[in-house]
PDB file of C-alpha atoms in Angstrom:
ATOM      1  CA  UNK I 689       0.976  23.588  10.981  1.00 70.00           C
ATOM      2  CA  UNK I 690       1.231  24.519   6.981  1.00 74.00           C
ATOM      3  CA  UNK I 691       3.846  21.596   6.879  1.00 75.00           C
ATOM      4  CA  UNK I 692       1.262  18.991   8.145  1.00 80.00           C
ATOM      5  CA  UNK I 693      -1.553  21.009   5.853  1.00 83.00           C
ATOM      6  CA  UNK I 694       0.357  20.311   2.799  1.00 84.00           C
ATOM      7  CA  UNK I 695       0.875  16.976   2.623  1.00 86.00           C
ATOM      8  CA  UNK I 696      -2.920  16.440   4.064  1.00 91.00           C
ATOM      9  CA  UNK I 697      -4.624  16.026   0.831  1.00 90.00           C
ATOM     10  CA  UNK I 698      -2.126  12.799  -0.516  1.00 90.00           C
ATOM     11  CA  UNK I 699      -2.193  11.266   3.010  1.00 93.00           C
ATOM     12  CA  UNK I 700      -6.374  11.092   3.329  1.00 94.00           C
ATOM     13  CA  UNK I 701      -5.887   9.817  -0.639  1.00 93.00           C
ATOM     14  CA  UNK I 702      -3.946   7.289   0.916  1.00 92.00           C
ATOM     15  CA  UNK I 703      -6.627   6.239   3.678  1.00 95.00           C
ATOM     16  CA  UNK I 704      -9.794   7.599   2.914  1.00 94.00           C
ATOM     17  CA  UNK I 705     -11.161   5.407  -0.089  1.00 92.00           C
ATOM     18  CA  UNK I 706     -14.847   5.454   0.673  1.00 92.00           C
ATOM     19  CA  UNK I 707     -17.650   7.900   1.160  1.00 92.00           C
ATOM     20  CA  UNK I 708     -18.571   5.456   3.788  1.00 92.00           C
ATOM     21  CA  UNK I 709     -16.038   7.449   6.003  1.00 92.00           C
ATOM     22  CA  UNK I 710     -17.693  10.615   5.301  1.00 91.00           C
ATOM     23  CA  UNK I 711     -17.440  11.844   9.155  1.00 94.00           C
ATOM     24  CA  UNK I 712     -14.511  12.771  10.535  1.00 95.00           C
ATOM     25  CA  UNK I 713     -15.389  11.315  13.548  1.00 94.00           C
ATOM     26  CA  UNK I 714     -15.043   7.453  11.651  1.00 95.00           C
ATOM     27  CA  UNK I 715     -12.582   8.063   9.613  1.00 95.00           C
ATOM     28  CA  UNK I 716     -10.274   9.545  12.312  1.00 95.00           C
ATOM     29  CA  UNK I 717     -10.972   5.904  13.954  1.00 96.00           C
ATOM     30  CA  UNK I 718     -10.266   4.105  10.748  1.00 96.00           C
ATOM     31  CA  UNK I 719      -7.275   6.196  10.327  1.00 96.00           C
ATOM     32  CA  UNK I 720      -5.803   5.029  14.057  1.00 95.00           C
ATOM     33  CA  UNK I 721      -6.867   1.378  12.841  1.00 95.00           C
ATOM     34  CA  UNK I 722      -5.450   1.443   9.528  1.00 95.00           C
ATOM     35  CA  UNK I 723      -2.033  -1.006   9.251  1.00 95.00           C
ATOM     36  CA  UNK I 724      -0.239   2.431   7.910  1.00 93.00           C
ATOM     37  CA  UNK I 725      -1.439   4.672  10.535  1.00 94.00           C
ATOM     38  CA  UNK I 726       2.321   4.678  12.595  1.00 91.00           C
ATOM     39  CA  UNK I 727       4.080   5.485   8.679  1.00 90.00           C
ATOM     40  CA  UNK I 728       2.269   8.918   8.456  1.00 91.00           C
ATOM     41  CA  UNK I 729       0.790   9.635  11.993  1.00 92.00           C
ATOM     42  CA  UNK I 730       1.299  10.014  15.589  1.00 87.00           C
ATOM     43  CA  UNK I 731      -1.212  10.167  18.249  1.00 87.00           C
ATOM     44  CA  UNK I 732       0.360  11.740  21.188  1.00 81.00           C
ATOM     45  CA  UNK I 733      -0.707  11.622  24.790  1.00 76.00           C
ATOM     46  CA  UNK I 734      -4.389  11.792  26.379  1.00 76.00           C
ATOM     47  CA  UNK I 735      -4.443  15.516  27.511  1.00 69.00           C
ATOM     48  CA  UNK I 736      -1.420  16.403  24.766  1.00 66.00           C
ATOM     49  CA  UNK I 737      -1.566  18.770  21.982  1.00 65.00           C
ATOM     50  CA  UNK I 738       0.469  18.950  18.793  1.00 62.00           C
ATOM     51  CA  UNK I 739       0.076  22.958  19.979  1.00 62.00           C
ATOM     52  CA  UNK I 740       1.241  22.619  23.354  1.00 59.00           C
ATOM     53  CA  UNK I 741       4.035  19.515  22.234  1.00 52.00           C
ATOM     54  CA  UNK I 742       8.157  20.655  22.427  1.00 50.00           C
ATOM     55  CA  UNK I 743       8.441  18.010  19.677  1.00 51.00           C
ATOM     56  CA  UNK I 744       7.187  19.693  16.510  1.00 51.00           C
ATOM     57  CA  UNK I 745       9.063  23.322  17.965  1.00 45.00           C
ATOM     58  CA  UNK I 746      12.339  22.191  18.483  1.00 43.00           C
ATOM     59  CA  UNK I 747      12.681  20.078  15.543  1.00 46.00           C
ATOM     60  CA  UNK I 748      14.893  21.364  12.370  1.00 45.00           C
ATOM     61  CA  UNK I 749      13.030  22.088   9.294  1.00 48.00           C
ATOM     62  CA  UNK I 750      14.661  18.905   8.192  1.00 47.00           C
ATOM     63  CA  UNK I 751      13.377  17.026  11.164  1.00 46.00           C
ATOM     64  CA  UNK I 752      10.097  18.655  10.595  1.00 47.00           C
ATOM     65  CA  UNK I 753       9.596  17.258   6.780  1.00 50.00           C
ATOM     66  CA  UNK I 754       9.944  13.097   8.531  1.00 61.00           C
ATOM     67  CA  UNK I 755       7.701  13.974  11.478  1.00 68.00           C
ATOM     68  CA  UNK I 756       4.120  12.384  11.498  1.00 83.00           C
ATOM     69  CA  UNK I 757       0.941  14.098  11.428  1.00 88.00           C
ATOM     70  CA  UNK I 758      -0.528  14.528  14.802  1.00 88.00           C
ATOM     71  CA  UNK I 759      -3.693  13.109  14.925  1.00 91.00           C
ATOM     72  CA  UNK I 760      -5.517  15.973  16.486  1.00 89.00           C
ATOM     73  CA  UNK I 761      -4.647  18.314  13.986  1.00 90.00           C
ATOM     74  CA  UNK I 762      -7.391  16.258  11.980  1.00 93.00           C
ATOM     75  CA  UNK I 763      -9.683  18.403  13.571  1.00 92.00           C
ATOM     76  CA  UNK I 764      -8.281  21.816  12.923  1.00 92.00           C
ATOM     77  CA  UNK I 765     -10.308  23.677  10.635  1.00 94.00           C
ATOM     78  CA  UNK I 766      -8.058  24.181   8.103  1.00 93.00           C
ATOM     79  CA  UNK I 767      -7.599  19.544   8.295  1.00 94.00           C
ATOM     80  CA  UNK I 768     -11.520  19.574   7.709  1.00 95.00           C
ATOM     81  CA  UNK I 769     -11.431  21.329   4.752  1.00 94.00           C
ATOM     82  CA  UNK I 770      -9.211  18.846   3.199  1.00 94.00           C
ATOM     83  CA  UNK I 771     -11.069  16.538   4.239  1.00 96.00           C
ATOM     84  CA  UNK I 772     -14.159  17.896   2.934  1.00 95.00           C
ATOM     85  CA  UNK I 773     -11.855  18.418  -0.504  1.00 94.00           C
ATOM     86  CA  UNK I 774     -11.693  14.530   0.004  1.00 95.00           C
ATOM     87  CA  UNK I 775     -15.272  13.645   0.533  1.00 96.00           C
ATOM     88  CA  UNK I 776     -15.886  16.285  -3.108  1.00 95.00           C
ATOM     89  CA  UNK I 777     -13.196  14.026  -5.144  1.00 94.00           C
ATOM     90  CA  UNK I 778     -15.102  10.888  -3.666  1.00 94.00           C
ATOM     91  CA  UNK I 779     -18.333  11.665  -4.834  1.00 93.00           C
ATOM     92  CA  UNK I 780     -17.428  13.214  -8.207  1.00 93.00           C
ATOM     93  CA  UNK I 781     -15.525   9.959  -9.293  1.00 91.00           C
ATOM     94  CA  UNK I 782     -18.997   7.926  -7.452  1.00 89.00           C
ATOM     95  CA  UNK I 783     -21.144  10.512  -9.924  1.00 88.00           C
ATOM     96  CA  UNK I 784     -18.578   9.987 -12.968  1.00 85.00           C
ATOM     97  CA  UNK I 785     -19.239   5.939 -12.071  1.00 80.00           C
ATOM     98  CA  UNK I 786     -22.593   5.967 -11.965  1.00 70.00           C
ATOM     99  CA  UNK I 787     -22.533   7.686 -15.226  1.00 61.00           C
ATOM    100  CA  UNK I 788     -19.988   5.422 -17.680  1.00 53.00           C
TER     101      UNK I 788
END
């Protein structure tokens, strides 16, 4: 999970761009609609779990570091607080903006 977690922050930098996507239940549907979404995500199986899914246990630590982001890990607490951490940068440089 801390693998995923790490690299969080630079992928939503990537995606997120607007506080327009400010709920995690849009921009997870911009994310799966986004032309980059297969380069940094996977979205496995209705009913599936990244938790419950053989793929991200039995893979190497190598094998680990090229392996997408599950898209339900989005809503693990710990993927909402980067997000949140997200949303903050947004509206700082919106605030900084408004101000120059």
């Amino acid at each position: 999970k801390n693998l995923y977690l790490k690299n969080l922050g630079t992928v939503y930098a990537r995606f997120i761009d607007s506080l327009e996507l400010s709920d995690i239940t849009i921009a997870i549907q911009y994310i799966k609609n986004h032309h980059n979404f297969d380069e940094y995500f996977i979205e496995l199986p209705e009913g599936t779990s990244w938790k419950m899914s053989e793929i991200f246990y039995s893979a190497t630590e190598s094998a680990k570091s090229r392996i997408r982001i599950p898209l339900d890990l989005l809503r693990e607490p710990e993927a909402l607080i980067c997000f949140e951490q997200r949303m903050g940068k947004l509206r700082q440089e919106q605030e900084q903006g408004d101000l120059a």
